[in-house]
mmCIF file of N, CA and C in Angstrom:
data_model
loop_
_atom_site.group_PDB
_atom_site.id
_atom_site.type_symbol
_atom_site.label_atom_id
_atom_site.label_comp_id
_atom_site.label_asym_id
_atom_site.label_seq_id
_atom_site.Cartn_x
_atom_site.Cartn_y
_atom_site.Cartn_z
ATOM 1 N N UNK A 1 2.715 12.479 -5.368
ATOM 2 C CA UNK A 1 3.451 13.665 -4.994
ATOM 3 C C UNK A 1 3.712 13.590 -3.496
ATOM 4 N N UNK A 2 5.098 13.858 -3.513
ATOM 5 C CA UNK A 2 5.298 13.204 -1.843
ATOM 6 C C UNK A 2 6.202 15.400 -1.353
ATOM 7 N N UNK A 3 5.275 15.481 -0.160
ATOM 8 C CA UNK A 3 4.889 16.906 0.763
ATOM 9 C C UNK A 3 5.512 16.715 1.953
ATOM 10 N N UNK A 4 6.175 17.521 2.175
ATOM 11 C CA UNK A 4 7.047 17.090 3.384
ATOM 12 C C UNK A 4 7.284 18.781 4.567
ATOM 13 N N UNK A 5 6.313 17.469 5.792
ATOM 14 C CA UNK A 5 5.617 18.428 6.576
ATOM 15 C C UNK A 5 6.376 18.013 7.986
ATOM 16 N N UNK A 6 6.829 18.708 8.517
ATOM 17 C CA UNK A 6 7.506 18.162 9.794
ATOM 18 C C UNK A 6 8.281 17.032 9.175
ATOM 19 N N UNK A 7 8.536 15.979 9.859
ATOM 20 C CA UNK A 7 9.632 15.238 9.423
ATOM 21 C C UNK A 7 9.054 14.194 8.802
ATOM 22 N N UNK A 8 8.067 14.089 8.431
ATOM 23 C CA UNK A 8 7.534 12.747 7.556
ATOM 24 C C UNK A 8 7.369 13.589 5.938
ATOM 25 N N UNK A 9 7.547 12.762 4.949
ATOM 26 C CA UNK A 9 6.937 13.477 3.908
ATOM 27 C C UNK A 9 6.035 12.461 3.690
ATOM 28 N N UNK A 10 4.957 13.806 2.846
ATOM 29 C CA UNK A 10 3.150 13.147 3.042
ATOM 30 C C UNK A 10 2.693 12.938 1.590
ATOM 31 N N UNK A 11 2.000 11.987 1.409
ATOM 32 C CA UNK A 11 1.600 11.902 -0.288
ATOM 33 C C UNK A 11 0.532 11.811 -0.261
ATOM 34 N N UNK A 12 0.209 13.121 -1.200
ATOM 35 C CA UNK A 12 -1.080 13.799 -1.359
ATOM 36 C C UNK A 12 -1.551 12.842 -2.462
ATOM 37 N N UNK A 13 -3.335 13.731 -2.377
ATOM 38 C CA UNK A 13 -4.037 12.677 -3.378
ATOM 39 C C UNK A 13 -4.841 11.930 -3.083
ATOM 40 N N UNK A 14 -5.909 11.155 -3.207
ATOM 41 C CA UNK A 14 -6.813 10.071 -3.293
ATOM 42 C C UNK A 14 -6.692 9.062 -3.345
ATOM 43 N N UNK A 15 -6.884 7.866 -3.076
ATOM 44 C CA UNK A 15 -6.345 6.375 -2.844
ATOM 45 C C UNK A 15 -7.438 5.684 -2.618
ATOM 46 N N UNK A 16 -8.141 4.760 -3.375
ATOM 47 C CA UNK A 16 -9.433 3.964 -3.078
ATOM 48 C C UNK A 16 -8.360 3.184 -1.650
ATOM 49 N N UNK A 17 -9.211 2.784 -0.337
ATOM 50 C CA UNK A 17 -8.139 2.048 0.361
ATOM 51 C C UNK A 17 -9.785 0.692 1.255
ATOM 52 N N UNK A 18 -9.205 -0.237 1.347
ATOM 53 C CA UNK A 18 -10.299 -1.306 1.822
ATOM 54 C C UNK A 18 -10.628 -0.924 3.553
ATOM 55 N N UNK A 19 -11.224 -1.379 4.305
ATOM 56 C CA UNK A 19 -10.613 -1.215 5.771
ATOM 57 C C UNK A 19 -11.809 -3.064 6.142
ATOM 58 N N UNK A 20 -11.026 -3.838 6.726
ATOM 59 C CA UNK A 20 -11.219 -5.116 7.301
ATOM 60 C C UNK A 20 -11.266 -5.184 8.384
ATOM 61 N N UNK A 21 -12.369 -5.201 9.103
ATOM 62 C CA UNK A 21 -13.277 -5.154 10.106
ATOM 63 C C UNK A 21 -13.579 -6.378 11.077
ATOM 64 N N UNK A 22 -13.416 -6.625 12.313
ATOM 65 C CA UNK A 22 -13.939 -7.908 13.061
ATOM 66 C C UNK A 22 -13.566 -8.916 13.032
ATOM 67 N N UNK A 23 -12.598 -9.156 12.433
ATOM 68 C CA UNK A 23 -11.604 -10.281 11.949
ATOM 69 C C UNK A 23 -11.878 -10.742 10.592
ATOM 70 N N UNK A 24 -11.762 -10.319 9.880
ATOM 71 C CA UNK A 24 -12.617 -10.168 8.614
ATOM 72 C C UNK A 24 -14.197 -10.730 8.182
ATOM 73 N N UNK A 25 -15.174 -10.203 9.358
ATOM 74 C CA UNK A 25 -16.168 -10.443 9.170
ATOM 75 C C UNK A 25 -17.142 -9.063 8.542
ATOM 76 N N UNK A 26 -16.057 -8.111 8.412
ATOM 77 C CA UNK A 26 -17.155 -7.051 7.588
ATOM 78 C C UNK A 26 -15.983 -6.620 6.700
ATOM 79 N N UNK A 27 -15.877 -5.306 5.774
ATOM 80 C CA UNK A 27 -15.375 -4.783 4.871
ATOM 81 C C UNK A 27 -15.817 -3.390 4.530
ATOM 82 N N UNK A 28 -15.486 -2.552 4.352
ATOM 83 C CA UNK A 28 -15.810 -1.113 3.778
ATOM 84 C C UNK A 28 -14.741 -0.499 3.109
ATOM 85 N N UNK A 29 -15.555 0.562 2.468
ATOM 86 C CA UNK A 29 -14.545 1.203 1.447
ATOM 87 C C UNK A 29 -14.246 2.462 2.283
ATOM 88 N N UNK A 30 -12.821 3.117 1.509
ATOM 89 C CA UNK A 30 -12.552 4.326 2.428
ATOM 90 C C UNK A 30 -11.729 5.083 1.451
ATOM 91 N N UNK A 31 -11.099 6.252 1.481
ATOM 92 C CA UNK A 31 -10.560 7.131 0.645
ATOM 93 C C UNK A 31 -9.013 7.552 1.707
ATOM 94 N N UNK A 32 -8.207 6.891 1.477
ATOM 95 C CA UNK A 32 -7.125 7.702 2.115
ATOM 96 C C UNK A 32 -6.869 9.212 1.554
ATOM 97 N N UNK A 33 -6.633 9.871 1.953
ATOM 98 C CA UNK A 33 -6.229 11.471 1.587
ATOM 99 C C UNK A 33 -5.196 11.881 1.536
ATOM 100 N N UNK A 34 -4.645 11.107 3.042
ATOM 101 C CA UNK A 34 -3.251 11.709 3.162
ATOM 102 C C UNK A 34 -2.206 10.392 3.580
ATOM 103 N N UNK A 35 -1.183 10.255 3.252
ATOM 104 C CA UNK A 35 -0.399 8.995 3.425
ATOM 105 C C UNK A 35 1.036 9.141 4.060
ATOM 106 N N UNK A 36 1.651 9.093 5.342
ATOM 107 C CA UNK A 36 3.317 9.046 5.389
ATOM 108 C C UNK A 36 3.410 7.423 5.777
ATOM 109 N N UNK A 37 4.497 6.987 6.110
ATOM 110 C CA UNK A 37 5.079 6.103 6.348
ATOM 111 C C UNK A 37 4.249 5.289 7.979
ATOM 112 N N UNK A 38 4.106 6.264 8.603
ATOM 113 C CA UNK A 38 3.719 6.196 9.794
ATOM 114 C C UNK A 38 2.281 6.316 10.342
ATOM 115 N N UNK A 39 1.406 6.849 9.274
ATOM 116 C CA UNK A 39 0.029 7.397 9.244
ATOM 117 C C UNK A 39 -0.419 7.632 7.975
ATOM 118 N N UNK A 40 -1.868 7.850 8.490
ATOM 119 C CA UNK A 40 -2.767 8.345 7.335
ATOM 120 C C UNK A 40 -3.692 8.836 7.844
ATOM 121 N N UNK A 41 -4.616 9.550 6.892
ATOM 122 C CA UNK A 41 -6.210 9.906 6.970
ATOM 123 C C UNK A 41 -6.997 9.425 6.069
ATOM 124 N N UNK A 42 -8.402 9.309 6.959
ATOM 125 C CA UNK A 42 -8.921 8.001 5.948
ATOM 126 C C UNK A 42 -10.375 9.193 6.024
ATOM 127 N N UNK A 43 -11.410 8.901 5.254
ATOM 128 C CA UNK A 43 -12.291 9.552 5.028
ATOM 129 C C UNK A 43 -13.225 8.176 4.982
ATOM 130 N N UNK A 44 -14.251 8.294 5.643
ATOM 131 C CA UNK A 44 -15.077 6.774 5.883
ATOM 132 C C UNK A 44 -16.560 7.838 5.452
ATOM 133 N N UNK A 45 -17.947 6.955 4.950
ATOM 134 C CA UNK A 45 -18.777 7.356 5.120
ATOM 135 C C UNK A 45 -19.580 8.084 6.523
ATOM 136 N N UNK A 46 -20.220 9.017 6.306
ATOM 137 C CA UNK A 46 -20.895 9.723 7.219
ATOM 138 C C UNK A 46 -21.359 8.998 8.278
ATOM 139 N N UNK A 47 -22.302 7.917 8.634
ATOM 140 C CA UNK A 47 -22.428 7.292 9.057
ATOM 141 C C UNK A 47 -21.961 6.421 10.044
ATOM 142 N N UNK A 48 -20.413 6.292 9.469
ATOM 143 C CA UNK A 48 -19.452 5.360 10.138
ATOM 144 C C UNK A 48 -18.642 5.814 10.967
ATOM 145 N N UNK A 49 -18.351 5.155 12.229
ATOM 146 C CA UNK A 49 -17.165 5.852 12.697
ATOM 147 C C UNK A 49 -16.173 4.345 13.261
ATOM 148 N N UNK A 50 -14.939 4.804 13.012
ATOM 149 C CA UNK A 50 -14.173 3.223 13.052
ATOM 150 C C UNK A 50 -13.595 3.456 14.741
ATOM 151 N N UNK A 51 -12.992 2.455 14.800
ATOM 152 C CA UNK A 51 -12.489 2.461 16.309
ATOM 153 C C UNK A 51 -11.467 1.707 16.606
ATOM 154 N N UNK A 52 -10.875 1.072 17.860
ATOM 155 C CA UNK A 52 -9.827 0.073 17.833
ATOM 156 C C UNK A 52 -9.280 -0.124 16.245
ATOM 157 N N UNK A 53 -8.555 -1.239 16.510
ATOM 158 C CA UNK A 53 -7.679 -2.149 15.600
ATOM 159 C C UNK A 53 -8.439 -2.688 13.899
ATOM 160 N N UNK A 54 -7.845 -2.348 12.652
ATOM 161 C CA UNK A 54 -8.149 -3.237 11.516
ATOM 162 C C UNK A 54 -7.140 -2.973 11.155
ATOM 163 N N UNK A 55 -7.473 -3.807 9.716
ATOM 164 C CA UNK A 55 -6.706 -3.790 8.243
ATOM 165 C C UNK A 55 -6.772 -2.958 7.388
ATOM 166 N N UNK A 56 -6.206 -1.930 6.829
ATOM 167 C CA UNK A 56 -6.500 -0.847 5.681
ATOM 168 C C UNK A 56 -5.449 -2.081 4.739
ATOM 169 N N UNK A 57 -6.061 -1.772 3.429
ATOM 170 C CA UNK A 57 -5.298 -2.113 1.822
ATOM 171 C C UNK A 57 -5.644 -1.278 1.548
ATOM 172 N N UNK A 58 -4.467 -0.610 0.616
ATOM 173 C CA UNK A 58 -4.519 0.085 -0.175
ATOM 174 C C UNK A 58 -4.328 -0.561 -1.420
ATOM 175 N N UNK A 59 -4.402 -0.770 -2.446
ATOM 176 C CA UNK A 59 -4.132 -2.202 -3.440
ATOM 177 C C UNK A 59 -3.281 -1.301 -4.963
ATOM 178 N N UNK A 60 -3.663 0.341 -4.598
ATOM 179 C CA UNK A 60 -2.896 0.932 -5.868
ATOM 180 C C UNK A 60 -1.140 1.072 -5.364
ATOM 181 N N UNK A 61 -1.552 1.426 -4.124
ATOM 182 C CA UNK A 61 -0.120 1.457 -3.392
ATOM 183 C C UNK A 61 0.631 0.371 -2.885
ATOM 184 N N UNK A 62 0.350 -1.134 -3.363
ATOM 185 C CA UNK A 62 0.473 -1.991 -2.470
ATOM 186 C C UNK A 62 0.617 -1.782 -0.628
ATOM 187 N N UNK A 63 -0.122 -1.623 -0.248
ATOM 188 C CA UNK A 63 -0.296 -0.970 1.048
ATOM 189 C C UNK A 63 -1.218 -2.331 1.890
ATOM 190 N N UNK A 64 -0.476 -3.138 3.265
ATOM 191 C CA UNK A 64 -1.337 -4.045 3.171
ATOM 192 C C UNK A 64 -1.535 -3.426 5.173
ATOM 193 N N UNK A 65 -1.777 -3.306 6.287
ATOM 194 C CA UNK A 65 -1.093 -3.104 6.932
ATOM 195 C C UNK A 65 -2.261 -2.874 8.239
ATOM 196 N N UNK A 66 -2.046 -3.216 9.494
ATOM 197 C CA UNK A 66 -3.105 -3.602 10.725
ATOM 198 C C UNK A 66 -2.688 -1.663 11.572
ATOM 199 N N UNK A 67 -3.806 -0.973 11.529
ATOM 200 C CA UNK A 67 -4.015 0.255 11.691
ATOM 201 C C UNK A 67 -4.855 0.548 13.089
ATOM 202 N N UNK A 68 -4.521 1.296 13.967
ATOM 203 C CA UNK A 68 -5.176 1.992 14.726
ATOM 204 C C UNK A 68 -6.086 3.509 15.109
ATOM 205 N N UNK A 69 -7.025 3.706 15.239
ATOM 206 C CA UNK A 69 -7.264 5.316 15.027
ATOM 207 C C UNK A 69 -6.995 5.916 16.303
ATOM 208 N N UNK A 70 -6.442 7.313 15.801
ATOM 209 C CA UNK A 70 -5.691 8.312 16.922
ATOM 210 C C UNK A 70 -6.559 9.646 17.167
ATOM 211 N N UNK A 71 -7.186 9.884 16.262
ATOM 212 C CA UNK A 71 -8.371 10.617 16.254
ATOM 213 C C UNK A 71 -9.247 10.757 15.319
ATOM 214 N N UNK A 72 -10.328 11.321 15.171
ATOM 215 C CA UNK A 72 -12.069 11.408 14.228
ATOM 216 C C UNK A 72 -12.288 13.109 14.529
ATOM 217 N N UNK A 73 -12.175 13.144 13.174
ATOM 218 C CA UNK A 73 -13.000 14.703 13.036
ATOM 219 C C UNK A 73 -14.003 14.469 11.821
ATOM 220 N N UNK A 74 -15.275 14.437 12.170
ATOM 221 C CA UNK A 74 -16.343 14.212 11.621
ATOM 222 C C UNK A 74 -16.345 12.845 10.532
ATOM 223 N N UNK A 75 -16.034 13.286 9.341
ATOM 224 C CA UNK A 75 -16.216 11.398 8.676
ATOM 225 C C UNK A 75 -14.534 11.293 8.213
ATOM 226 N N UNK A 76 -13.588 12.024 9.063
ATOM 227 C CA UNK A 76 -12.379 11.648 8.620
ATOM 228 C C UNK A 76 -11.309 10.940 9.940
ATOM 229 N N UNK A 77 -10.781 10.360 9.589
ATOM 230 C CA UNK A 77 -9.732 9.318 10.848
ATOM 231 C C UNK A 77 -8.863 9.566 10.786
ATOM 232 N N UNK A 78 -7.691 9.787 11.833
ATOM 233 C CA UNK A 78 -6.250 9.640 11.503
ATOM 234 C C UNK A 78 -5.971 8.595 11.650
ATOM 235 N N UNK A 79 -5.127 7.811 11.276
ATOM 236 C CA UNK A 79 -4.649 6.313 11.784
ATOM 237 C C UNK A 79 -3.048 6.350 12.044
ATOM 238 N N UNK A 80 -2.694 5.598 12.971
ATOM 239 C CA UNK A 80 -1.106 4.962 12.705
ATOM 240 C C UNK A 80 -1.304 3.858 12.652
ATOM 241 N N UNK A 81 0.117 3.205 11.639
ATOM 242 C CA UNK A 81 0.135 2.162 11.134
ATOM 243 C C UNK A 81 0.828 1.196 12.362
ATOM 244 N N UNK A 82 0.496 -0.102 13.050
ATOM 245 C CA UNK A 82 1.054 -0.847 13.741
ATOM 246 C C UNK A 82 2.173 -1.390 13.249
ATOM 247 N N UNK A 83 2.949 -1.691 14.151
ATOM 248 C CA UNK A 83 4.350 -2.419 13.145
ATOM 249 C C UNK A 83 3.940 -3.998 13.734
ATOM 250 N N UNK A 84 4.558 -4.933 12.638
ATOM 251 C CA UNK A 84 4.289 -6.659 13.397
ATOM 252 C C UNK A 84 5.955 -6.323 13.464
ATOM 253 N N UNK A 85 5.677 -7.311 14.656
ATOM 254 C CA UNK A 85 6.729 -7.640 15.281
ATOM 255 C C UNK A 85 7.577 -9.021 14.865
#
């Protein structure tokens, strides 16, 4: 279901999504929540808090894509998606 909030529309819902860590020397699981073109929110365990540069997959969405975080409110992230050049 695609929500359209300011000028992106957002697709609601749950998304198992991977996040690739250190150059792929670690891996964790994560829950996207919220999805536009340009961003997301990721929900990471309590514990965790991400930082700089990875990889999110999303693998239901074919979603493959090198992510930055823009802000953390408690175990949730916003990210934008990097573009390759």
């Amino acid at each position: 279901m695609l929500e359209k909030r300011g000028c992106e529309p957002r697709r609601g819902g749950e998304f198992k999504g991977y996040l690739t860590l250190d150059g792929g020397a670690e891996r964790k699981e994560c829950l996207v929540a919220e999805l536009t073109e340009l961003n997301a929110v990721l929900q990471v365990e309590p514990d965790f808090c991400l930082s700089g540069a990875f990889q999110l997959a999303v693998p239901e969405l074919d979603i493959h894509s090198l992510c930055r975080v823009t802000w953390i409110k408690g175990h949730q992230h916003g990210v934008e998606f990097i573009p390759l050049d």
